[in-house]
CSV table of C-alpha atoms in Angstrom, one decimal:
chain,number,residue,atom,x,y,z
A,10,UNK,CA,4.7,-175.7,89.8
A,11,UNK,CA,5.6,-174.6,86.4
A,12,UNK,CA,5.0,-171.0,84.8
A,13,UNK,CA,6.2,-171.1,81.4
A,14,UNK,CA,6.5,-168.6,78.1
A,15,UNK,CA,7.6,-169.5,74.8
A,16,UNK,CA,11.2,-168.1,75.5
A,17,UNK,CA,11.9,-169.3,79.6
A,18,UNK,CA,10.5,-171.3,82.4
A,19,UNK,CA,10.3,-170.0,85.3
A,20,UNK,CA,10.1,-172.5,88.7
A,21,UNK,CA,8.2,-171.3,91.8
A,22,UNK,CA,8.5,-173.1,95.1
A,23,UNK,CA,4.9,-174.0,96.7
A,24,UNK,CA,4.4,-172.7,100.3
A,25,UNK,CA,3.3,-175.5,102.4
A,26,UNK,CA,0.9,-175.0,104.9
A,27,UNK,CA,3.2,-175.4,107.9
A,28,UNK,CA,5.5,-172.9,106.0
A,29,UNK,CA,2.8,-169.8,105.7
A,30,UNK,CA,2.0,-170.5,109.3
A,31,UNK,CA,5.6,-169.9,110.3
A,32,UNK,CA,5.5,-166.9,108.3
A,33,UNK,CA,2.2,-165.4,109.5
A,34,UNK,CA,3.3,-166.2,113.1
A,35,UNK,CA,6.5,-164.8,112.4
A,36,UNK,CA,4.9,-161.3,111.6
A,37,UNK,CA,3.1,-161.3,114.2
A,38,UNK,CA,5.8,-161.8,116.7
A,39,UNK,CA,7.8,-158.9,114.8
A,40,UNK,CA,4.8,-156.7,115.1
A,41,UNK,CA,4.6,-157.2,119.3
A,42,UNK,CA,7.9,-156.5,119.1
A,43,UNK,CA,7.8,-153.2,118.2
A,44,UNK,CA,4.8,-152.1,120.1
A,45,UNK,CA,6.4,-153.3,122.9
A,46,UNK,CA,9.5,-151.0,122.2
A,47,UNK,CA,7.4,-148.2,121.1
A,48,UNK,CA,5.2,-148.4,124.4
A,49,UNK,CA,8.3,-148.9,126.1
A,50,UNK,CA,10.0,-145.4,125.0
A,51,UNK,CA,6.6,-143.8,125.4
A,52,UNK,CA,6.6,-144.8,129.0
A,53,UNK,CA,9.8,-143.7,129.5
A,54,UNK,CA,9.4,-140.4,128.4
A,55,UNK,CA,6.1,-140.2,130.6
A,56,UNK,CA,7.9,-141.0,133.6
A,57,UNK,CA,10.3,-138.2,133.9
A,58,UNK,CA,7.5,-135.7,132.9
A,59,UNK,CA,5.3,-137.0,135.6
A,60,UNK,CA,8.1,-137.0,138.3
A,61,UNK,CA,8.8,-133.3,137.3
A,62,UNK,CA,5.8,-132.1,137.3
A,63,UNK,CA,5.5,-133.6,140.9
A,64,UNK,CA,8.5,-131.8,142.0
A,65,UNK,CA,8.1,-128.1,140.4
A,66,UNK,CA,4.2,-128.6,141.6
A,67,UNK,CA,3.2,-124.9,143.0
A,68,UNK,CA,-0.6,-124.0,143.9
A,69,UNK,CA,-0.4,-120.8,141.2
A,70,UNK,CA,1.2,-123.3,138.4
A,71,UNK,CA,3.6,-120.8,138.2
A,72,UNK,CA,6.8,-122.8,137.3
A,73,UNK,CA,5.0,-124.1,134.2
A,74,UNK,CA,5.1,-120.9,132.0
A,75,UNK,CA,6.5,-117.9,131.2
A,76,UNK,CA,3.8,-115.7,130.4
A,77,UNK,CA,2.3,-116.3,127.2
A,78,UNK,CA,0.3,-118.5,128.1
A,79,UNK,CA,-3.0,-116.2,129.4
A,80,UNK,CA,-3.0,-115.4,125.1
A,81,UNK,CA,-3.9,-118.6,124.7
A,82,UNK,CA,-6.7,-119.1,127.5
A,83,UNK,CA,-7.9,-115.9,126.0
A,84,UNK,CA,-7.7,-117.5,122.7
A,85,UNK,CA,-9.9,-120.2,124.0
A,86,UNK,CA,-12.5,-117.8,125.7
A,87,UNK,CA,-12.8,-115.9,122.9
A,88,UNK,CA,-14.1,-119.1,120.8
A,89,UNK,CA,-16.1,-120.7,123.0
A,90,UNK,CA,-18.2,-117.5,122.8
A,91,UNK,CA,-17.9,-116.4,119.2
A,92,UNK,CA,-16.9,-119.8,117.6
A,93,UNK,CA,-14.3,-118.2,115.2
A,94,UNK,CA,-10.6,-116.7,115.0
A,95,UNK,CA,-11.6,-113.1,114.8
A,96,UNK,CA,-10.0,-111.6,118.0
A,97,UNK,CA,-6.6,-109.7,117.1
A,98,UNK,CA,-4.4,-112.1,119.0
A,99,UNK,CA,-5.1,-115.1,116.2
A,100,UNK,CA,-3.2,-112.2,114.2
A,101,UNK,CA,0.1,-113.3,116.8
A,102,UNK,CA,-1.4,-116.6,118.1
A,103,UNK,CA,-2.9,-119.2,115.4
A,104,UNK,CA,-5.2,-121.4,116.4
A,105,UNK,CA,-4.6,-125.1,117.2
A,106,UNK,CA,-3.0,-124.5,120.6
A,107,UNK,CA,-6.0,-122.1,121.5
A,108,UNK,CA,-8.7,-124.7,120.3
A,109,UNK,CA,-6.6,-127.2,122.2
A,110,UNK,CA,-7.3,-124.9,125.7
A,111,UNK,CA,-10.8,-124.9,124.8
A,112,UNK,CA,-11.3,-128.6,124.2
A,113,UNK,CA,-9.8,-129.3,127.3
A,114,UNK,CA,-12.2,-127.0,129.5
A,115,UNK,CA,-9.5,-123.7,130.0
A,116,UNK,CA,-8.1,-125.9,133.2
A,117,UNK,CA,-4.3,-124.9,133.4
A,118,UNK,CA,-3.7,-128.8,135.4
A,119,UNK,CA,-5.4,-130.9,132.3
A,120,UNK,CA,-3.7,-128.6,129.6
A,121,UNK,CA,-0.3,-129.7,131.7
A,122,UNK,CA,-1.0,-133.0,132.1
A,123,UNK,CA,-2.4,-133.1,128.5
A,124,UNK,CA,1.3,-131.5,127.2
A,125,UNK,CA,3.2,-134.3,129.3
A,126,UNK,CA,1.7,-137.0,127.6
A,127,UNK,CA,2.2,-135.4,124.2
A,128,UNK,CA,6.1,-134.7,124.9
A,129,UNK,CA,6.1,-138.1,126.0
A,130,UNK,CA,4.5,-139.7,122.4
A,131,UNK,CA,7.7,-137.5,120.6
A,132,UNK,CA,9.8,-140.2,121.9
A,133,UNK,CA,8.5,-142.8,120.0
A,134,UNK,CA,7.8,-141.0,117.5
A,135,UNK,CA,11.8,-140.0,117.1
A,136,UNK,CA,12.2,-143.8,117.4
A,137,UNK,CA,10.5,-144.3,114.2
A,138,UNK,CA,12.1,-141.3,112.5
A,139,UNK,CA,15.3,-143.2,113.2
A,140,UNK,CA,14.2,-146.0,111.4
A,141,UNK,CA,13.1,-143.9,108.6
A,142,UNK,CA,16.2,-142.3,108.4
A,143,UNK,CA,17.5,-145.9,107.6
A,144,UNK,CA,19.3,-146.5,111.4
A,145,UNK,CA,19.6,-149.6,112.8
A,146,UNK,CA,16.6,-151.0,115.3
A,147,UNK,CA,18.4,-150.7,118.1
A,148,UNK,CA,20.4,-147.1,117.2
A,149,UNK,CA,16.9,-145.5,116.5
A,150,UNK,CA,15.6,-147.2,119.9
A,151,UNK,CA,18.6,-145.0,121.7
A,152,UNK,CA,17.4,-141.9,119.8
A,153,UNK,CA,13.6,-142.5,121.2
A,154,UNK,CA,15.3,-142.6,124.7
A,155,UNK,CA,17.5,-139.4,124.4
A,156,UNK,CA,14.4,-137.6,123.5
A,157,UNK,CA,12.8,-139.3,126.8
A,158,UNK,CA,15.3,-138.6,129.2
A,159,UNK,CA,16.4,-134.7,127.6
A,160,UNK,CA,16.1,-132.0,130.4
A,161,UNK,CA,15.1,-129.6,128.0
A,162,UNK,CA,12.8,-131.6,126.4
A,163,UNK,CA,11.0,-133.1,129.7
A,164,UNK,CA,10.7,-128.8,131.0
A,165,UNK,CA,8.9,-127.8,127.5
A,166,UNK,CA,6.7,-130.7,127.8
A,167,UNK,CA,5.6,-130.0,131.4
A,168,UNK,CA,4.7,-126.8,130.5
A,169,UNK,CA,1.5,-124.3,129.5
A,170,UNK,CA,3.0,-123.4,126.1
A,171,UNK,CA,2.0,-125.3,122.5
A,172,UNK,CA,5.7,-126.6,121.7
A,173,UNK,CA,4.4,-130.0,122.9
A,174,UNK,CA,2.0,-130.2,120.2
A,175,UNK,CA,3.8,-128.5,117.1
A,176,UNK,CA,6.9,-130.4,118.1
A,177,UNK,CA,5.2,-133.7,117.8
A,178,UNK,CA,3.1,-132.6,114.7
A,179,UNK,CA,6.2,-131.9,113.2
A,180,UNK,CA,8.4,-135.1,113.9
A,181,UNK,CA,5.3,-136.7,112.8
A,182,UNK,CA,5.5,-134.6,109.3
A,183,UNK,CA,9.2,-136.0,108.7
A,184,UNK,CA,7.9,-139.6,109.1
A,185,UNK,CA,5.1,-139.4,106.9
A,186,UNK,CA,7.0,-137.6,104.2
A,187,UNK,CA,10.2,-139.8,104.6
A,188,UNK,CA,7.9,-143.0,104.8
A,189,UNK,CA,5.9,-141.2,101.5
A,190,UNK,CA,9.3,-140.5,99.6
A,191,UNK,CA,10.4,-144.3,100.6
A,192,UNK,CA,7.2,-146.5,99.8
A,193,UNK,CA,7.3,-148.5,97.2
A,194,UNK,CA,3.2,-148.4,96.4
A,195,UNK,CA,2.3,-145.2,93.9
A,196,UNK,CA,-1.3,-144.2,95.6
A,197,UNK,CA,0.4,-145.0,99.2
A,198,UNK,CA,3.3,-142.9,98.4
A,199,UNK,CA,0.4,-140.1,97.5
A,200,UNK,CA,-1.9,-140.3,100.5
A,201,UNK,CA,1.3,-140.2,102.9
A,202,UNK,CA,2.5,-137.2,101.3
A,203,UNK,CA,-0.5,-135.2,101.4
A,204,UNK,CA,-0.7,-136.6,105.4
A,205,UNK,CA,2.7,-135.1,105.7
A,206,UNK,CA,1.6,-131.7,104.2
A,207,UNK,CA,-1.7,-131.8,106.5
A,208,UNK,CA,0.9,-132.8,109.9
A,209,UNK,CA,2.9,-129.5,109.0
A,210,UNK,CA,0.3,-127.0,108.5
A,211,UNK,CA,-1.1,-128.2,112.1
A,212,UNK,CA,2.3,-127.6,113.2
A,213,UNK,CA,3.0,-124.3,111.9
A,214,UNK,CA,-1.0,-123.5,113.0
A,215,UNK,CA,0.4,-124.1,116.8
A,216,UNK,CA,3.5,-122.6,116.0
A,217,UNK,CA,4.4,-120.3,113.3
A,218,UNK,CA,8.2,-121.5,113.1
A,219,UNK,CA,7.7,-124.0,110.5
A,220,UNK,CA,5.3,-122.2,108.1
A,221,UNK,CA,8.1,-121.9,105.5
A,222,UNK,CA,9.6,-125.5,105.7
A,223,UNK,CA,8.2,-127.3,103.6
A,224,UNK,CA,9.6,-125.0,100.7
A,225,UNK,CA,12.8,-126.5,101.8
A,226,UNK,CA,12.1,-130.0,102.2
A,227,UNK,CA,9.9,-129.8,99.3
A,228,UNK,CA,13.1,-128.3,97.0
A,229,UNK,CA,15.2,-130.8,98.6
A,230,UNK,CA,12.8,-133.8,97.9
A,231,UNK,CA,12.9,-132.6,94.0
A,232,UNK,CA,16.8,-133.2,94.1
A,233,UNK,CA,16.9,-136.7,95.8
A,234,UNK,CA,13.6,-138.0,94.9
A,235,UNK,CA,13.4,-137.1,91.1
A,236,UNK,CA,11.0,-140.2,90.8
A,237,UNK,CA,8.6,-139.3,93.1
A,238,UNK,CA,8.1,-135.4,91.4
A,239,UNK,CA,3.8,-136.4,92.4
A,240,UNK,CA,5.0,-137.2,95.8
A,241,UNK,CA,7.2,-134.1,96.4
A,242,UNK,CA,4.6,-131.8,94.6
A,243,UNK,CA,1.9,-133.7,96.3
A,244,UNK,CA,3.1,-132.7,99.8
A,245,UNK,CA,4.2,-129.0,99.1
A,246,UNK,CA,0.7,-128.3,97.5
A,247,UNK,CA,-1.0,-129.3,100.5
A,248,UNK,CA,1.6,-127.2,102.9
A,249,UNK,CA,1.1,-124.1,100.9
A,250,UNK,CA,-2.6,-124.6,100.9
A,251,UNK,CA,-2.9,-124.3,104.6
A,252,UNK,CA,-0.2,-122.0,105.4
A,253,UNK,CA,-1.8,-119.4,102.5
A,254,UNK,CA,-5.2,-120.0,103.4
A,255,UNK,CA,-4.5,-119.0,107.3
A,256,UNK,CA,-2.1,-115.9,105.2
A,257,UNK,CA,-5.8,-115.3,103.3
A,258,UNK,CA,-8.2,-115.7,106.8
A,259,UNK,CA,-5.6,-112.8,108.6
A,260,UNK,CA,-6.4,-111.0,105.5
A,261,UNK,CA,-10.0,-111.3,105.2
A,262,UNK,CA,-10.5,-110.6,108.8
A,263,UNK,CA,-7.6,-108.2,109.6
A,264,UNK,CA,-6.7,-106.7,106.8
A,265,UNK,CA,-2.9,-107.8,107.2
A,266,UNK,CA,-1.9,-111.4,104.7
A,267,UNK,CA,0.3,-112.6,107.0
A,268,UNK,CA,1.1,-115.6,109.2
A,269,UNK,CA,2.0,-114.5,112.2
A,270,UNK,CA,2.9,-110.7,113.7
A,271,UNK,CA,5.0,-112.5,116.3
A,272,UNK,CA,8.4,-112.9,113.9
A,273,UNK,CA,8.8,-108.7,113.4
A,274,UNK,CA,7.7,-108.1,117.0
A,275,UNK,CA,10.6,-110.5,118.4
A,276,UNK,CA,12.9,-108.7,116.1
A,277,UNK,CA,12.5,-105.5,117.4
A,278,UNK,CA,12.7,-106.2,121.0
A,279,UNK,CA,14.7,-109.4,121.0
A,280,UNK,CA,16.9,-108.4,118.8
A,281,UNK,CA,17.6,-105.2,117.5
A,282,UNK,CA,16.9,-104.2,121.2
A,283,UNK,CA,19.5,-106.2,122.2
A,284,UNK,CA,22.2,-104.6,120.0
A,285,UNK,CA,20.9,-101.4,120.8
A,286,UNK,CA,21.4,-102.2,124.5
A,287,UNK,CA,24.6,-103.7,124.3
A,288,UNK,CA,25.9,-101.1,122.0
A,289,UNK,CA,24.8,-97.9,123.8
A,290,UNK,CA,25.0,-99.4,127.4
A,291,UNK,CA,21.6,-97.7,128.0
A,292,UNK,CA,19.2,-99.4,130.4
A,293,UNK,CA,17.0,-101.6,128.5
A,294,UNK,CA,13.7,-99.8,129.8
A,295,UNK,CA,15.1,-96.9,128.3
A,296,UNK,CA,15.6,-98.3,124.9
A,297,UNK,CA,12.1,-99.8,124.7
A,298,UNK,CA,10.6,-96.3,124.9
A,299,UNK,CA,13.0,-94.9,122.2
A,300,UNK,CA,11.8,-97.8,120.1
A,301,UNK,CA,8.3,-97.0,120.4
A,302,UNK,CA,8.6,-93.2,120.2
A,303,UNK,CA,10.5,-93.8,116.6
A,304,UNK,CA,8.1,-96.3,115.7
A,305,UNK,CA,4.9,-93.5,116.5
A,306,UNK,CA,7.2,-90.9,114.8
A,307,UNK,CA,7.0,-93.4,111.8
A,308,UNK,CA,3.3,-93.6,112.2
A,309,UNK,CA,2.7,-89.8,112.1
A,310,UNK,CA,1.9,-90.0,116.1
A,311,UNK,CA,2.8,-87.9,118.9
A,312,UNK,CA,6.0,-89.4,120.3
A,313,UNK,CA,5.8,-88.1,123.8
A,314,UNK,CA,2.4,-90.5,124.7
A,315,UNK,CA,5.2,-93.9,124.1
A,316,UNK,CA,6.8,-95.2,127.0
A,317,UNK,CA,8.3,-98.4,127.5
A,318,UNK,CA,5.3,-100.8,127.9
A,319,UNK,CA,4.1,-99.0,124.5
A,320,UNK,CA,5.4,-102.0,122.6
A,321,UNK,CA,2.7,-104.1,124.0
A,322,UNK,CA,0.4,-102.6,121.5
A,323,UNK,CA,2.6,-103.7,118.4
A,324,UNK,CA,2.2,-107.3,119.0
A,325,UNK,CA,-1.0,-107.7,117.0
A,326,UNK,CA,0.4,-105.3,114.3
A,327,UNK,CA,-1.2,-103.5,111.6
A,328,UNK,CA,0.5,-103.8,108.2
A,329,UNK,CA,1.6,-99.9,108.9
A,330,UNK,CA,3.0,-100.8,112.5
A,331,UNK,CA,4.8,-103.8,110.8
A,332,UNK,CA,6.9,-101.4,108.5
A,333,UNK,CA,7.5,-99.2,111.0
A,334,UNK,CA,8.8,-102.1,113.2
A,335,UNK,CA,10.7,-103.5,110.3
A,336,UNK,CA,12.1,-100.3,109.6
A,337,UNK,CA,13.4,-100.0,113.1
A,338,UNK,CA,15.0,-103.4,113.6
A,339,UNK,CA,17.0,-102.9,110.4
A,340,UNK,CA,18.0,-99.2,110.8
A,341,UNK,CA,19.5,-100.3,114.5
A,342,UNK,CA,21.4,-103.5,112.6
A,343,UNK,CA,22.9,-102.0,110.0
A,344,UNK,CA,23.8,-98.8,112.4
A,345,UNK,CA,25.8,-101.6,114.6
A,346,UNK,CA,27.3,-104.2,112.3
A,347,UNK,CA,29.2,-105.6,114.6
A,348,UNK,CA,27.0,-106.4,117.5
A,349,UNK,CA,24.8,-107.5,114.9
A,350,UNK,CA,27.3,-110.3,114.5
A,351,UNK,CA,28.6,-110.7,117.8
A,352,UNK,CA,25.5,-111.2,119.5
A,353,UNK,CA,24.9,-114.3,116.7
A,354,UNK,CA,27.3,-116.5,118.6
A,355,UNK,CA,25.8,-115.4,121.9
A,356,UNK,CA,22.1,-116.1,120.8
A,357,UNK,CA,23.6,-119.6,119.3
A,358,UNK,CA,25.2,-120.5,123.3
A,359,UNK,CA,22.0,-119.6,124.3
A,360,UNK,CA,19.9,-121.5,121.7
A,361,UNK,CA,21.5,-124.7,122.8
A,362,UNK,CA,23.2,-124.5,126.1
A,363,UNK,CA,20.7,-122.7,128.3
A,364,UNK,CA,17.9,-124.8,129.9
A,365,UNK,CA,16.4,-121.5,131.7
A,366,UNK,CA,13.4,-123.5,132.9
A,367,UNK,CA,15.8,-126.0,134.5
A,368,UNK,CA,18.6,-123.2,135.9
A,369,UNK,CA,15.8,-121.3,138.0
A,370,UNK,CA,14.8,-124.4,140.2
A,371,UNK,CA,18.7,-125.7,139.8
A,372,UNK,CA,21.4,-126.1,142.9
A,373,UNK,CA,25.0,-124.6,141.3
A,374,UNK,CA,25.4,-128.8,140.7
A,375,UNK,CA,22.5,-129.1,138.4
A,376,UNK,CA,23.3,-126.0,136.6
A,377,UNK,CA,26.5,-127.3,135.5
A,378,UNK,CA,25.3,-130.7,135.0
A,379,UNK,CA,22.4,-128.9,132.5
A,380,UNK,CA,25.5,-127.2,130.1
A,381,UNK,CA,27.6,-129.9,130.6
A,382,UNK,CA,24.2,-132.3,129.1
A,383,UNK,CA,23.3,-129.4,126.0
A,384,UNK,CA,27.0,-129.1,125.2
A,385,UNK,CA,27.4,-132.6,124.5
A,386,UNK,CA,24.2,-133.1,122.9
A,387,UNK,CA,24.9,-130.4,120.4
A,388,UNK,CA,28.2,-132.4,120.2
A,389,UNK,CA,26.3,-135.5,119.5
A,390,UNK,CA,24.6,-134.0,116.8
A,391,UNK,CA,26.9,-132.4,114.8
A,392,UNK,CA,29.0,-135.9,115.2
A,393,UNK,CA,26.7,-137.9,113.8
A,394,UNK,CA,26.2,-135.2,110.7
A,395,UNK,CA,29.7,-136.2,110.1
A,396,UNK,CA,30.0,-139.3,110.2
A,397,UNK,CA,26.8,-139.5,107.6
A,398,UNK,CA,28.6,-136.8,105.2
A,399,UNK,CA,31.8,-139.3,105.6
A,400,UNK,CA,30.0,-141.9,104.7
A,401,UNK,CA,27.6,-140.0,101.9
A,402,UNK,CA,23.8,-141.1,103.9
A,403,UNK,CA,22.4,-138.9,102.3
A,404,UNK,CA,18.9,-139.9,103.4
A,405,UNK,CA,20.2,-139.0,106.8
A,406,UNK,CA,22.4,-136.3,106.7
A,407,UNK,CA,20.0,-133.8,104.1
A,408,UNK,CA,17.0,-133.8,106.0
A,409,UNK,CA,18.8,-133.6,109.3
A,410,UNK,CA,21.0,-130.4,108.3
A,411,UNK,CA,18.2,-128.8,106.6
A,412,UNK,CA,16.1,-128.5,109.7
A,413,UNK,CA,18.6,-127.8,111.4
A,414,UNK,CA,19.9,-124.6,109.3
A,415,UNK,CA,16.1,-123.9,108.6
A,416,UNK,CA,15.2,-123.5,113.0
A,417,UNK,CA,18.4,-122.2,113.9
A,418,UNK,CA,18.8,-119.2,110.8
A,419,UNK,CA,15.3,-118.6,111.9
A,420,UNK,CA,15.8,-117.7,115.6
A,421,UNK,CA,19.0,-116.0,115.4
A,422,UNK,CA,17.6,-113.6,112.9
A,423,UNK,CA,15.0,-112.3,115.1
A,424,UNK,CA,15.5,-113.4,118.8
A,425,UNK,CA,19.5,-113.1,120.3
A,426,UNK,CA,18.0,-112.4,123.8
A,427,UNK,CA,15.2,-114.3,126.0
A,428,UNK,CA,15.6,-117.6,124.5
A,429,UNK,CA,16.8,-120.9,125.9
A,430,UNK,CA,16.6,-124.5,124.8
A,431,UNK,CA,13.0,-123.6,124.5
A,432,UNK,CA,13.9,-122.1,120.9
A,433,UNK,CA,15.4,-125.7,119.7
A,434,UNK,CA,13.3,-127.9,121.1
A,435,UNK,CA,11.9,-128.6,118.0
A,436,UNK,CA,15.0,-130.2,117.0
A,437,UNK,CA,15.6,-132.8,119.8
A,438,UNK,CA,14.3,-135.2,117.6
A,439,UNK,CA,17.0,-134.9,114.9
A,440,UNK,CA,19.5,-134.0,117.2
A,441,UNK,CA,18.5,-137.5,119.0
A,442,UNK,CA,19.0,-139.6,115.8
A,443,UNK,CA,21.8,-137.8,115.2
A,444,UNK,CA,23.5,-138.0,118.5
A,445,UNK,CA,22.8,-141.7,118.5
A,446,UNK,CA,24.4,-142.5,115.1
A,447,UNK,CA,27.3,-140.5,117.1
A,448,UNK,CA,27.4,-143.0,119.8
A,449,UNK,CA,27.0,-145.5,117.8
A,450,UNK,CA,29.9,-144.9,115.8
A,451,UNK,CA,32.0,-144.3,119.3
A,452,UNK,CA,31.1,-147.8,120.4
A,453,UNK,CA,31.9,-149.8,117.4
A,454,UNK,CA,35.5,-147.6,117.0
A,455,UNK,CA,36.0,-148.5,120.7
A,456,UNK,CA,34.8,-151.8,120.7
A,457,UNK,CA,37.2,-152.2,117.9
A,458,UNK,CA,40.0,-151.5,120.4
């Protein structure tokens, strides 16, 4: 066949019939493939969760939370008999994880079993982030099965907590908007982006951590995708339409435009406590109640009535009680500088080296075994970063460091104390692809050998 113009001719080969066969056959094959691999990592990052929730099994379902869980079957309570968010602990708690609870009948065993098979989906989901992040089949496949087989990541998902469920609406969010920023299809590019928004605000509507990222991915997308300005501005519209319009409901309803109480809270009495603690060498009992009598000093309230489980009644804090805690915190940092810094490195160890869930149930073996395992993951990961600066990836090293810095400047500003893995395991994607790419690299350098 023969197209021409006045100026060339152009030749185009005729696909037979046998030919288009091969190729439709072909695509089919290639798609089996990959839901084989993708049902594959799925499965192995169901097993683990399965085998430890056999194994840490108690009648009380103790071993599967740390407390802050009855908020949320409170949360749920409170909506099955009103059918809205106005109960004060939606000021600390938002929804999703809440609504989740309720959905699933307030049973503590579904809501596990229902958070083990939603860690597990993060592991294929990582695998396709990989690919995203322009990583090999196979490389990205190893990511998928680091996620899977991470202690960490196997105790937060066989767990009464809503990490499972922001965590996987937020790897899905770095898909979508990667696949958005990458597609070659204008209105495609636009409906992925806006998907992208919608999987963060669900995220940051489990979990407030993420509320503010995709300011930062959004600014970052303007840089490296100046083509795709509708794309970019597509996706950050949507994000700050949900995270505002929870900001407007916590108005409306409480008088207080905010996301979340939770962040100032934590910074009082995981951190600024902390330095107070550490600095004074008083008991940490004692520094709680001279927290809360300043703070009731602050509010023009008579001091004496505070004692130490006071600072329960700040959680759900009034704009008022939010200075006053504010006001606190910052006071007690910039009185001690230095254990304001020094306790940085210590929250960091603890950010990524402490598996706490793990430790408690642990022989002295294990314990080691569980450092040893976070220690060369974070290795992994900032390996891998390397090698992708080296090498200028930008597509992979940018959004990798980004989230990174974003999750980890976060916590340390307002929590030093009380955390664990817990606090990163929003990351274990990333760090997966990035700890793979490390490997990856290590094998061809020693294969080269």
């Amino acid at each position: 066949m023969v197209i021409g113009n006045r100026d060339k001719e152009f030749k185009i080969a005729e696909i037979s019939p046998s030919q288009e066969k091969c190729r439709h056959m072909s695509r089919r094959s290639y798609f089996r493939k990959e839901c084989w691999q993708y049902g594959m990592v799925f499965l192995a990052a169901l097993l683990p969760r399965l085998l430890a929730m056999a194994a840490w099994y108690s009648a009380d379902l103790s071993h599967f939370q740390s407390g802050d869980y009855i908020l949320y079957t409170l949360g749920a309570q409170h909506f099955r008999d009103h059918l809205d968010f106005s109960n004060s602990l939606f000021l600390v708690r938002p929804p999703v994880f809440p609504l989740l609870v309720y959905l699933l009948g307030n049973q503590d065993l579904v809501v596990i079993m229902a958070n083990i098979a939603i860690g597990a989906l993060i592991a294929p989901v990582t695998y396709a982030l990989g690919k995203r992040l322009q990583m090999s089949a196979p490389v990205a496949l190893v990511a998928g099965l680091i996620v899977a087989f991470d202690p960490g990541s196997i105790a937060y998902s066989t767990f009464l907590g809503p990490e499972p469920l922001a965590n996987l609406f937020l790897a899905l969010m770095l898909v979508t908007l990667l696949a958005a920023l990458q597609s070659p299809l204008r209105l495609h590019a636009v409906l992925l982006s806006g998907l992208a928004g919608l999987w963060l605000v669900l995220s940051a509507l489990t979990r407030p951590a993420v509320y503010l990222l995709w300011s930062v991915l959004g600014l970052w997308a303007l840089l490296a995708y100046r083509a795709r300005r509708l794309v970019t501005v597509v996706f950050m519209v949507i994000s700050a339409a949900g995270v505002g319009g929870w900001m407007l409901h916590n108005y409306v309803v409480f008088g207080h435009a905010t996301f979340s109480t939770v962040g100032i809270y934590t910074m009082v009495y995981y951190r600024a406590a902390s330095i107070e603690h550490l600095a004074s060498g008083r008991d940490i009992e004692e520094v709680y109640t001279a927290f809360n009598q300043r703070i009731e000093t602050l509010l023009g309230h008579d001091p004496a009535l505070a004692d130490a489980g006071y600072r329960h009644r700040y959680l759900a804090a009034t704009p008022e009680v939010s200075q006053a805690l504010s006001r606190v915190a910052l006071e007690t940092m910039v009185h001690y500088p230095l254990y304001t810094i020094l306790t940085l490195p210590l929250g960091f160890a603890r950010m990524y080296g402490l598996t706490e869930a793990v430790l408690l149930r642990a022989q002295p073996l294990g314990v080691l075994a569980e450092i040893g395992w976070n220690l060369l993951f974070l290795f992994g990961t900032v390996y891998g970063l390397w090698d992708a600066f080296r090498r200028r990836e930008w597509t992979f090293f940018w959004p990798v460091l980004l989230c990174l810095l974003y999750f980890t400047a976060g916590v340390l500003l307002v929590k030093t104390a009380g955390l664990d893995v817990r606090e990163r395991s929003m990351l274990v994607p990333l760090m997966a692809v990035s700890s793979a790419r490390a490997l990856h690299v290590l094998w061809l350098r020693w294969h080269a050998r």
